Short mmCIF file of C-alpha atoms in Angstrom, two decimals:
data_model
loop_
_atom_site.label_atom_id
_atom_site.label_comp_id
_atom_site.label_asym_id
_atom_site.label_seq_id
_atom_site.Cartn_x
_atom_site.Cartn_y
_atom_site.Cartn_z
CA MET A 172 -59.58 106.95 87.04
CA PRO A 173 -61.45 109.70 85.35
CA PRO A 174 -59.44 111.67 82.66
CA LEU A 175 -56.83 114.08 84.04
CA THR A 176 -57.63 117.69 84.19
CA ALA A 177 -55.54 120.40 82.45
CA PHE A 178 -53.93 121.79 85.41
CA GLU A 179 -53.07 117.98 86.42
CA ALA A 180 -51.70 117.43 83.29
CA ARG A 181 -49.23 120.36 83.77
CA VAL A 182 -48.48 119.11 86.67
CA LEU A 183 -47.22 115.67 85.51
CA ASP A 184 -45.41 117.65 82.70
CA HIS A 185 -43.34 119.57 85.51
CA ILE A 186 -43.25 116.25 87.78
CA ARG A 187 -41.37 114.36 84.69
CA ARG A 188 -39.16 117.56 83.12
CA HIS A 189 -37.48 117.81 86.57
CA ASP A 190 -37.40 114.05 87.45
CA LEU A 191 -39.31 114.48 90.83
CA LEU A 192 -41.06 111.04 91.25
CA HIS A 193 -40.25 107.65 90.33
CA PRO A 194 -42.39 104.29 90.48
CA GLU A 195 -42.77 102.76 93.63
CA GLU A 196 -41.71 105.60 95.54
CA GLY A 197 -43.54 106.64 98.94
CA VAL A 198 -44.46 110.42 99.25
CA LEU A 199 -45.35 112.39 102.66
CA ALA A 200 -47.30 115.42 101.24
CA ALA A 201 -47.61 118.50 103.39
CA VAL A 202 -50.68 119.48 104.10
CA SER A 203 -51.57 122.80 106.20
CA GLY A 204 -55.12 122.82 104.84
CA GLY A 205 -54.66 125.96 102.80
CA PRO A 206 -55.50 126.26 98.95
CA ASP A 207 -51.85 125.14 97.62
CA SER A 208 -51.81 122.01 99.98
CA VAL A 209 -54.98 120.71 98.95
CA ALA A 210 -54.35 121.14 95.29
CA LEU A 211 -50.82 119.36 96.04
CA LEU A 212 -52.99 116.33 97.14
CA SER A 213 -55.69 116.50 94.80
CA ALA A 214 -52.99 116.65 92.13
CA LEU A 215 -50.60 113.76 93.43
CA LEU A 216 -53.83 111.48 94.24
CA ALA A 217 -54.98 112.16 90.78
CA LEU A 218 -51.53 111.11 89.13
CA ARG A 219 -50.57 108.35 91.23
CA ASP A 220 -51.15 105.73 88.23
CA GLU A 221 -48.88 107.92 86.15
CA THR A 222 -46.26 108.52 88.71
CA GLY A 223 -46.26 104.72 90.11
CA THR A 224 -46.45 106.33 93.73
CA GLU A 225 -47.06 103.39 95.85
CA ARG A 226 -47.57 104.93 99.25
CA LEU A 227 -49.12 108.50 99.91
CA ILE A 228 -49.45 109.63 103.80
CA ILE A 229 -50.67 113.18 104.62
CA PHE A 230 -48.76 115.27 107.01
CA HIS A 231 -49.77 117.80 109.02
CA PHE A 232 -47.57 120.29 111.47
CA ASP A 233 -49.85 122.06 114.29
CA HIS A 234 -47.74 124.87 115.45
CA GLY A 235 -50.03 125.82 118.18
CA LEU A 236 -49.90 129.50 117.40
CA ARG A 237 -53.49 130.27 116.42
CA GLY A 238 -55.45 129.15 119.07
CA ALA A 239 -58.97 127.65 117.92
CA GLU A 240 -57.96 128.10 114.16
CA SER A 241 -54.89 125.70 114.26
CA SER A 242 -57.42 122.97 116.03
CA GLU A 243 -59.96 123.68 113.11
CA ASP A 244 -57.06 123.47 110.63
CA LYS A 245 -55.76 120.41 112.09
CA ALA A 246 -59.46 118.70 112.21
CA PHE A 247 -59.90 119.78 108.45
CA VAL A 248 -57.13 118.12 107.31
CA MET A 249 -57.98 114.76 109.37
CA ASN A 250 -61.61 115.11 107.38
CA LEU A 251 -59.39 115.31 104.26
CA GLY A 252 -57.63 112.24 104.94
CA SER A 253 -61.03 110.38 105.51
CA THR A 254 -62.54 111.73 102.47
CA PHE A 255 -59.49 110.63 100.39
CA GLN A 256 -58.77 107.34 102.18
CA VAL A 257 -54.96 108.36 103.03
CA PRO A 258 -53.49 108.25 106.55
CA VAL A 259 -52.67 111.36 108.34
CA VAL A 260 -49.81 111.86 110.26
CA VAL A 261 -49.98 114.88 112.54
CA LYS A 262 -46.96 116.74 114.43
CA THR A 263 -46.54 119.61 116.88
CA ALA A 264 -44.29 121.57 118.54
CA ASP A 265 -43.53 124.08 121.48
CA VAL A 266 -42.60 126.78 118.75
CA GLY A 267 -42.54 129.47 121.15
CA ALA A 268 -39.88 127.90 123.18
CA TYR A 269 -37.94 126.90 120.16
CA ARG A 270 -37.79 130.51 119.58
CA LYS A 271 -36.74 131.60 122.81
CA ALA A 272 -33.96 129.12 123.08
CA ARG A 273 -32.43 129.79 119.62
CA GLY A 274 -33.33 133.63 119.73
CA VAL A 275 -34.89 133.37 116.25
CA SER A 276 -37.70 135.08 114.81
CA MET A 277 -41.42 133.57 115.25
CA GLU A 278 -41.55 132.57 111.23
CA MET A 279 -37.96 130.89 111.31
CA ALA A 280 -38.72 129.19 114.23
CA ALA A 281 -42.09 128.02 112.97
CA ARG A 282 -39.93 126.59 110.15
CA ASP A 283 -37.19 124.94 111.53
CA CYS A 284 -39.71 122.73 113.82
CA ARG A 285 -41.92 121.99 110.90
CA LEU A 286 -38.85 120.85 108.74
CA ALA A 287 -37.39 119.21 111.61
CA ALA A 288 -40.91 117.11 112.46
CA LEU A 289 -41.42 116.50 108.40
CA ASP A 290 -37.70 114.72 108.17
CA GLU A 291 -38.40 112.54 111.46
CA ALA A 292 -41.95 112.00 109.84
CA LYS A 293 -40.12 110.91 106.50
CA ARG A 294 -37.93 108.62 108.35
CA SER A 295 -40.34 106.99 110.70
CA CYS A 296 -43.16 106.32 108.09
CA GLY A 297 -40.03 104.58 105.29
CA LEU A 298 -40.77 107.09 102.44
CA ASP A 299 -38.99 108.47 99.99
CA LYS A 300 -40.01 112.11 98.97
CA VAL A 301 -41.67 115.15 100.89
CA ALA A 302 -44.07 116.97 98.70
CA LEU A 303 -44.29 120.55 99.47
CA GLY A 304 -47.14 122.90 98.04
CA HIS A 305 -44.98 125.69 97.30
CA ASN A 306 -46.08 127.60 93.90
CA ALA A 307 -44.92 130.16 91.51
CA ASN A 308 -46.17 133.59 93.56
CA ASP A 309 -43.92 131.71 96.43
CA GLN A 310 -41.26 131.26 94.13
CA ALA A 311 -41.43 135.19 92.92
CA GLU A 312 -41.68 136.45 96.91
CA GLU A 313 -38.52 134.24 97.99
CA VAL A 314 -36.59 135.77 95.16
CA LEU A 315 -37.90 139.53 96.16
CA LEU A 316 -36.94 138.59 99.83
CA ARG A 317 -33.77 136.81 99.15
CA LEU A 318 -32.89 139.77 97.22
CA PHE A 319 -33.91 142.30 99.86
CA ARG A 320 -31.69 140.67 102.12
CA GLY A 321 -28.70 141.02 100.09
CA THR A 322 -27.93 137.37 98.62
CA GLY A 323 -25.62 136.65 96.26
CA PRO A 324 -26.06 135.33 92.55
CA ALA A 325 -26.94 131.53 94.10
CA GLY A 326 -29.78 132.93 96.26
CA LEU A 327 -31.66 134.37 93.19
CA SER A 328 -32.03 130.97 91.98
CA GLY A 329 -35.10 130.56 94.49
CA MET A 330 -36.69 127.40 96.07
CA ARG A 331 -35.67 124.56 93.84
CA PRO A 332 -38.00 121.85 92.38
CA ALA A 333 -35.76 119.20 94.27
CA THR A 334 -33.30 119.21 96.98
CA ALA A 335 -30.87 116.45 97.80
CA GLY A 336 -32.70 115.71 100.86
CA GLY A 337 -35.80 114.34 98.78
CA CYS A 338 -38.22 117.64 99.09
CA ILE A 339 -40.05 118.28 96.12
CA ARG A 340 -42.24 120.82 94.58
CA PRO A 341 -44.65 119.91 92.07
CA LEU A 342 -46.80 122.87 91.80
CA LEU A 343 -43.77 125.35 91.73
CA PHE A 344 -44.71 126.26 88.17
CA ALA A 345 -48.35 127.39 89.13
CA PRO A 346 -49.45 130.99 89.78
CA ARG A 347 -51.65 130.95 92.39
CA ARG A 348 -54.92 131.78 90.24
CA ASP A 349 -54.31 128.69 88.25
CA ILE A 350 -54.28 126.79 91.63
CA LEU A 351 -57.49 128.30 93.13
CA ALA A 352 -59.34 128.26 89.51
CA TYR A 353 -58.05 124.19 89.53
CA LEU A 354 -59.75 123.97 93.28
CA LYS A 355 -63.17 125.46 92.07
CA GLU A 356 -63.27 122.96 89.10
CA LYS A 357 -62.45 119.55 91.38
CA GLY A 358 -65.04 121.34 94.04
CA LEU A 359 -62.17 121.20 97.15
CA THR A 360 -62.57 123.20 100.03
CA TYR A 361 -59.73 124.83 101.93
CA ARG A 362 -59.02 126.67 105.03
CA GLU A 363 -57.53 130.10 104.97
CA ASP A 364 -54.89 131.54 107.43
CA SER A 365 -56.00 134.57 108.79
CA THR A 366 -52.34 135.55 109.48
CA ASN A 367 -51.51 135.74 105.58
CA GLN A 368 -53.74 138.96 105.37
CA ILE A 369 -51.63 140.89 108.12
CA PRO A 370 -49.14 142.67 106.27
CA GLY A 371 -47.00 143.40 109.44
CA HIS A 372 -47.09 139.51 110.84
CA CYS A 373 -43.69 139.14 108.68
CA LEU A 374 -42.24 140.44 105.73
CA ARG A 375 -43.02 137.73 103.47
CA ASN A 376 -46.80 139.26 104.11
CA ARG A 377 -45.39 142.60 103.25
CA ILE A 378 -44.24 141.50 100.18
CA ARG A 379 -47.12 139.45 98.98
CA LEU A 380 -49.89 141.85 100.13
CA GLU A 381 -47.84 145.14 99.28
CA ILE A 382 -45.04 145.17 97.11
CA LEU A 383 -45.66 142.73 94.32
CA PRO A 384 -49.45 144.08 93.90
CA ARG A 385 -47.45 147.45 93.65
CA LEU A 386 -44.71 146.15 91.09
CA GLU A 387 -47.64 144.47 88.98
CA ALA A 388 -49.70 147.94 89.17
CA VAL A 389 -46.44 150.25 87.94
CA PHE A 390 -44.04 148.13 86.17
CA HIS A 391 -45.52 144.73 84.83
CA PRO A 392 -48.58 143.00 85.10
CA ARG A 393 -46.89 139.54 85.05
CA ILE A 394 -44.20 140.21 87.52
CA THR A 395 -44.38 136.90 89.21
CA GLU A 396 -43.59 134.87 86.08
CA THR A 397 -40.90 137.37 85.19
CA LEU A 398 -39.39 136.67 88.45
CA CYS A 399 -39.83 133.04 88.25
CA ARG A 400 -38.12 132.73 84.85
CA HIS A 401 -35.54 134.73 86.52
CA ALA A 402 -35.00 132.22 89.04
CA GLU A 403 -35.23 129.23 86.35
CA LEU A 404 -32.14 131.04 84.19
CA ALA A 405 -30.47 131.24 87.55
CA THR A 406 -30.78 127.76 88.55
CA ALA A 407 -29.31 126.72 85.10
CA GLU A 408 -26.49 129.07 85.90
CA GLU A 409 -25.86 127.51 89.23
CA SER A 410 -25.44 124.03 87.96
CA PHE A 411 -22.91 125.53 85.70
CA TRP A 412 -21.06 127.11 88.77
CA SER A 413 -21.60 123.73 91.08
CA GLU A 414 -19.57 121.24 88.67
CA GLU A 415 -17.04 124.16 88.40
CA VAL A 416 -16.68 124.78 91.83
CA SER A 417 -16.27 120.91 92.53
CA ARG A 418 -13.57 120.74 89.70
CA LEU A 419 -11.71 124.15 91.40
CA TRP A 420 -11.95 122.81 94.81
CA GLU A 421 -9.49 120.27 94.56
CA GLU A 422 -7.18 122.80 93.60
CA VAL A 423 -7.28 125.39 96.16
CA LYS A 424 -8.05 123.36 99.00
CA CYS A 425 -5.21 122.88 101.75
CA LYS A 426 -5.00 119.87 104.46
CA GLY A 427 -6.61 121.68 107.65
CA SER A 428 -6.41 120.51 111.31
CA THR A 429 -9.19 118.84 112.34
CA GLY A 430 -12.57 121.28 112.60
CA GLU A 431 -11.29 123.36 109.71
CA THR A 432 -11.61 124.17 106.35
CA ALA A 433 -8.09 125.63 104.78
CA LEU A 434 -7.19 127.08 101.15
CA SER A 435 -4.12 128.30 99.33
CA VAL A 436 -4.29 131.90 98.79
CA ALA A 437 -1.96 132.28 95.93
CA ARG A 438 -4.01 129.56 94.51
CA LEU A 439 -7.28 131.52 94.94
CA ARG A 440 -5.74 134.90 93.53
CA CYS A 441 -5.10 132.92 90.48
CA HIS A 442 -8.84 132.97 90.12
CA GLY A 443 -11.21 136.33 88.96
CA PRO A 444 -13.38 137.78 91.56
CA ALA A 445 -16.45 135.45 90.79
CA VAL A 446 -14.77 132.27 91.10
CA ARG A 447 -13.10 133.82 94.32
CA ARG A 448 -16.83 134.06 95.88
CA ARG A 449 -18.02 130.96 94.98
CA LEU A 450 -15.00 129.11 96.50
CA ILE A 451 -15.61 131.11 99.63
CA ARG A 452 -18.99 130.15 99.95
CA HIS A 453 -18.34 126.70 99.37
CA ALA A 454 -15.81 126.66 102.14
CA VAL A 455 -18.40 127.79 104.52
CA GLY A 456 -20.78 125.44 103.17
CA LEU A 457 -18.23 122.49 104.13
CA GLN A 458 -17.85 124.19 107.36
CA ARG A 459 -21.26 124.35 108.62
CA GLY A 460 -23.29 122.26 106.86
CA HIS A 461 -25.33 124.80 105.21
CA LEU A 462 -25.52 128.47 104.08
CA GLY A 463 -28.27 129.87 106.41
CA GLY A 464 -27.72 133.54 107.17
CA LEU A 465 -24.28 134.00 104.80
CA TYR A 466 -25.08 137.09 103.13
CA ALA A 467 -22.97 139.03 100.54
CA HIS A 468 -21.50 141.18 102.63
CA HIS A 469 -19.90 138.23 104.50
CA VAL A 470 -18.16 137.17 101.56
CA GLU A 471 -17.16 140.40 100.73
CA SER A 472 -15.20 140.79 103.95
CA VAL A 473 -13.78 137.68 103.21
CA MET A 474 -12.65 138.75 99.62
CA LYS A 475 -10.91 141.82 101.64
CA LEU A 476 -8.91 139.46 103.78
CA ILE A 477 -7.82 138.35 100.61
CA GLU A 478 -6.97 141.35 98.58
CA ARG A 479 -5.03 143.07 101.32
CA GLN A 480 -3.17 139.84 102.71
CA HIS A 481 -2.88 140.87 106.48
CA SER A 482 -1.57 137.64 107.95
CA GLY A 483 -3.27 137.21 111.24
CA ARG A 484 -6.63 139.08 110.60
CA SER A 485 -9.78 137.59 110.57
CA VAL A 486 -13.75 138.28 109.87
CA ASP A 487 -16.92 136.92 111.79
CA LEU A 488 -19.24 134.94 110.35
CA PRO A 489 -22.64 133.66 110.66
CA GLY A 490 -22.69 130.32 113.00
CA GLY A 491 -19.93 131.06 115.40
CA LEU A 492 -17.54 130.72 112.39
CA LYS A 493 -14.43 132.93 111.83
CA ALA A 494 -12.25 133.13 108.25
CA ARG A 495 -8.52 134.07 109.23
CA LEU A 496 -5.73 134.61 106.86
CA GLU A 497 -2.55 132.79 108.17
CA GLY A 498 0.23 133.56 105.62
CA ASP A 499 -0.81 131.98 102.29
CA ARG A 500 -3.69 129.96 104.22
CA LEU A 501 -7.56 131.09 104.60
CA GLU A 502 -8.48 129.26 107.39
CA PHE A 503 -12.61 128.84 108.25
CA ALA A 504 -13.11 127.21 111.67
CA ALA A 505 -15.03 127.88 114.89
CA ALA A 506 -14.34 131.27 116.73
CA GLU A 507 -12.00 130.15 119.78
CA PRO A 508 -14.22 129.63 122.77
CA GLN A 509 -13.41 130.16 126.37
CA GLN A 510 -11.68 126.84 127.89
CA ALA A 511 -14.47 124.36 128.62
CA VAL A 512 -14.67 123.17 132.12
CA PRO A 513 -15.91 119.46 132.42
CA PHE A 514 -19.40 119.16 134.20
CA ASP A 515 -21.39 116.49 135.99
CA PHE A 516 -24.71 117.18 137.24
CA LYS A 517 -27.10 114.44 138.49
CA ILE A 518 -30.49 113.57 137.40
CA PRO A 519 -32.64 111.96 140.19
CA GLU A 520 -36.25 112.07 138.71
CA THR A 521 -38.39 113.67 136.04
CA GLY A 522 -38.91 117.71 136.72
CA SER A 523 -36.87 121.03 135.55
CA PHE A 524 -33.39 121.18 136.46
CA GLU A 525 -31.56 124.62 136.08
CA PHE A 526 -27.73 124.24 135.41
CA PRO A 527 -26.32 128.25 135.71
CA SER A 528 -22.88 127.47 134.75
CA LEU A 529 -24.17 126.07 131.40
CA GLN A 530 -26.89 128.82 131.03
CA ALA A 531 -29.35 126.05 130.25
CA ARG A 532 -32.38 124.14 131.83
CA LEU A 533 -33.45 120.09 131.18
CA VAL A 534 -37.23 119.82 131.50
CA LEU A 535 -37.71 115.70 131.76
CA LYS A 536 -41.80 114.56 131.49
CA ALA A 537 -43.12 111.27 132.28
CA GLU A 538 -46.17 111.07 129.60
CA PRO A 539 -47.96 108.20 128.21
CA ASN A 540 -46.84 107.24 124.51
CA PRO A 541 -49.17 109.16 122.18
CA PRO A 542 -50.99 106.72 119.64
CA SER A 543 -49.70 108.55 116.71
CA GLY A 544 -45.95 108.52 118.24
CA THR A 545 -46.03 112.25 117.69
CA ALA A 546 -42.71 114.11 118.95
CA HIS A 547 -41.72 117.74 118.89
CA GLY A 548 -39.81 118.89 115.78
CA SER A 549 -37.19 120.53 117.58
CA PRO A 550 -33.50 118.72 117.30
CA LEU A 551 -33.25 120.31 121.45
CA GLU A 552 -36.15 117.95 122.25
CA VAL A 553 -36.42 114.04 122.26
CA CYS A 554 -39.30 111.23 123.45
CA MET A 555 -37.33 108.27 125.03
CA ASP A 556 -38.80 105.10 125.97
CA ALA A 557 -39.20 105.34 129.81
CA ASP A 558 -39.05 101.45 130.36
CA ARG A 559 -35.37 101.36 128.65
CA ILE A 560 -34.17 104.08 131.17
CA ARG A 561 -32.05 103.23 133.84
CA TRP A 562 -32.34 105.81 136.90
CA PRO A 563 -30.38 108.04 137.99
CA LEU A 564 -29.66 110.34 134.95
CA THR A 565 -26.69 112.20 134.32
CA VAL A 566 -25.80 115.31 132.37
CA ARG A 567 -22.18 115.92 131.63
CA SER A 568 -19.72 116.44 129.12
CA TRP A 569 -17.74 113.92 126.99
CA ARG A 570 -15.08 111.80 127.92
CA PRO A 571 -12.47 109.70 125.98
CA GLY A 572 -13.65 106.39 125.12
CA ASP A 573 -17.29 107.30 125.35
CA ARG A 574 -19.20 105.10 122.98
CA PHE A 575 -23.22 105.08 122.03
CA ARG A 576 -25.87 103.37 119.43
CA PRO A 577 -26.56 106.05 117.12
CA LEU A 578 -30.31 106.16 116.26
CA GLY A 579 -30.57 104.75 112.70
CA LEU A 580 -26.91 103.48 112.10
CA GLY A 581 -27.34 99.98 113.13
CA GLY A 582 -24.31 99.67 115.59
CA SER A 583 -21.99 101.35 118.02
CA LYS A 584 -19.94 104.24 117.60
CA LYS A 585 -16.84 105.90 119.31
CA LEU A 586 -18.26 109.63 120.51
CA GLN A 587 -15.08 110.98 119.00
CA ASP A 588 -15.63 109.35 115.66
CA PHE A 589 -19.36 110.84 115.69
CA PHE A 590 -17.79 114.41 116.12
CA VAL A 591 -15.58 113.89 113.40
CA ASP A 592 -18.10 112.64 111.12
CA ALA A 593 -20.43 115.36 111.78
CA ARG A 594 -17.43 117.88 111.20
CA ILE A 595 -17.84 119.18 114.86
CA PRO A 596 -14.79 121.18 115.68
CA ARG A 597 -12.76 119.81 118.65
CA SER A 598 -12.89 122.91 120.70
CA LEU A 599 -16.53 122.71 120.77
CA ARG A 600 -16.79 119.31 121.76
CA PRO A 601 -16.15 119.27 125.59
CA ARG A 602 -19.16 122.01 125.70
CA ILE A 603 -21.87 119.32 123.90
CA PRO A 604 -24.34 118.41 126.97
CA ILE A 605 -24.62 114.41 126.77
CA LEU A 606 -27.87 112.90 128.80
CA CYS A 607 -27.09 109.54 130.35
CA ASP A 608 -28.50 106.92 132.34
CA ALA A 609 -26.96 104.79 135.12
CA GLU A 610 -25.87 102.37 132.13
CA LYS A 611 -25.55 104.20 128.88
CA ILE A 612 -25.55 107.40 126.73
CA CYS A 613 -29.52 108.32 125.71
CA TRP A 614 -29.01 111.50 124.06
CA ILE A 615 -26.20 113.55 122.08
CA VAL A 616 -27.92 117.01 122.87
CA GLY A 617 -29.27 118.44 119.40
CA ARG A 618 -27.56 115.66 117.66
CA ARG A 619 -28.56 112.01 117.86
CA LEU A 620 -30.48 109.82 119.93
CA ASP A 621 -29.23 106.28 121.22
CA GLU A 622 -31.39 103.91 119.71
CA ARG A 623 -31.30 101.93 122.91
CA VAL A 624 -33.83 104.19 124.54
CA ALA A 625 -35.94 105.08 121.03
CA VAL A 626 -39.16 104.92 121.31
CA SER A 627 -41.03 102.10 119.11
CA ARG A 628 -44.60 100.57 118.61
CA GLY A 629 -44.31 98.74 121.74
CA THR A 630 -43.42 101.71 123.95
CA SER A 631 -46.21 102.52 126.73
CA LYS A 632 -44.77 105.32 128.20
CA VAL A 633 -41.96 108.08 127.59
CA ILE A 634 -39.64 110.64 129.12
CA ARG A 635 -40.16 113.79 127.11
CA ALA A 636 -36.85 115.61 127.37
CA ALA A 637 -36.01 119.34 126.51
CA TRP A 638 -32.93 121.09 126.70
CA ILE A 639 -33.61 125.05 126.68
CA SER A 640 -30.31 127.02 126.38
CA ARG A 641 -29.59 130.60 125.80
CA ASP A 642 -26.64 129.95 123.90
CA TRP A 643 -27.46 127.69 121.31
CA ASN A 644 -27.27 129.01 117.61
CA SER A 645 -29.85 128.17 115.27
CA ARG A 646 -29.89 125.59 112.25
CA GLY A 647 -27.58 122.80 114.24
CA SER A 648 -24.46 125.06 114.53
CA GLU A 649 -23.45 125.32 118.26
CA ARG A 650 -22.32 127.85 120.78
CA LEU A 651 -22.38 125.67 123.31
CA PRO A 652 -22.47 127.02 126.93
CA SER A 653 -19.11 126.87 128.60
CA GLY A 654 -19.03 125.02 131.82
#
C-alpha cells in the first residue's frame, strides 16, 4: 500500500478520535459522484488496512430529478466502482410522488427517500455502518440553517460525527477547499450538480452561495471554522445534558395511558427553565420517535402551559401531537381524531384503486425482479414476491387477534403487540391500512412488510405496491385517514 497522504492521515485521526470504525466492520459508502463523496470513497479505500474495514460497498441513489444529469451521475459512479473494484448498489425512488403524498418540500422528500433507501441497502447487504460525505462547510451551513429556523441549544450542535443508527461522517472536520486539493493531488475527477449553483433552488443553496460568503467578507474570513468549533462545543454540552435528562426523567415521569407520555407538573416546577425545556423535548422525542419539526416556539408554548397551570388547556405540536395539562399531569399524546370506521376493500388484480373514504389510492404493478433488487426508498412503497401472494388482496383495518410475521423479526407477532412496541397510539390503530392476501397479512402500510412475501434472491417477479395518501404526515408519524 502507498503511504498515506496528509489528508488521509487527518481522516484517520478523525475516525479514531470519534471511534467511527472498528475492525471487521462492513461499510456502505454513499457516493453521489460529487467531490465530497469521491474523496470519501478514496480515503476509505486508502485507510482499509488501518481501520480493518472488512467489506466496502458503494451506494448510489438516483433521485431521477435532473434528467440526463442523473443518468450521467449514475454511470460515473458505476465506473468508479469498476475502477476501484468495489461493488455498487443503486437505488431509486419516485421523489415527486413521495413529495405529493407527504406534502413536504422537494429537498425534504429527496432526503427522506434517500435515507430510507440507504437504511434498506445497509440491512440487505448486512453492513454495519453508512459513511456520508458531509464536510465542515456542510456543518457550518447546517448550524446557520437550524439557527434561522429557530432551533434550541441542542440543534446548534449540528451534525454529529456518528449517529446511533450507524451513520458516520469521516470528513466532517475538513473544509471543502482541503477536499478539492486532495482530489487534485490524487488525480480524481468528480461530478458537479448544476442545481447546487442556483441560489433559489433551496434555502441551503442561498446560505452556501450568498450568506456565508457575505459573512466571510464582512465579519470573519474563517467563519466556517468558527461555526464548526461552536458545533463541537455544543455537542460536548449535549453529552452532559443527555446524561442529566436521563437521570431526571425517572423523577418527573408519571404512569400514562397506552400511547401517551405523562410528566408531573409539580416535579417539573422544582427545576429551572433550562431543565424543563430539556425534559419537554425528551418527552416529545419519546412520543414521536424523533424531534423533526420541533422548534423553540413549540417548546415555549408548552412552558407557558406549565407556568399558567390552566388545567384542560392544550397546545398543538408537530406530527399530530398535543400537549395537554390535566391537573398535575402534563400529557403528550396524539390529537384526538374522528372516530374511525372499520373498512374492508377487495382488490381483485393489479392496477390503481381509489379509496375516497380513506382519501388514498393503492397502485399495484407486476414487474420482473431487477437484478439489483432495487426497491423504492419510501416507506409507503414496497416490493413483494409475486409467487408468494394469494389473490385476491384486501385493504382493511386491523382486527383483534391479527398476527403477522414482521420482516427481520424471525417469528410471528400479534399486531396489537407490534403497535404497542412501535408506540402507535391506540386512537390511530384502527386507521392504519393493512394489505392482506387470501391467506395472510402482507404489509402494514408504512410500517412493516411480512417476511412471507419479502423479495429474495430467488424471486423472479415482484408486485410493487405504492400507497398514496393525502393525509399522511412526514417522517413516520401518521395522521391516517378516517374510515
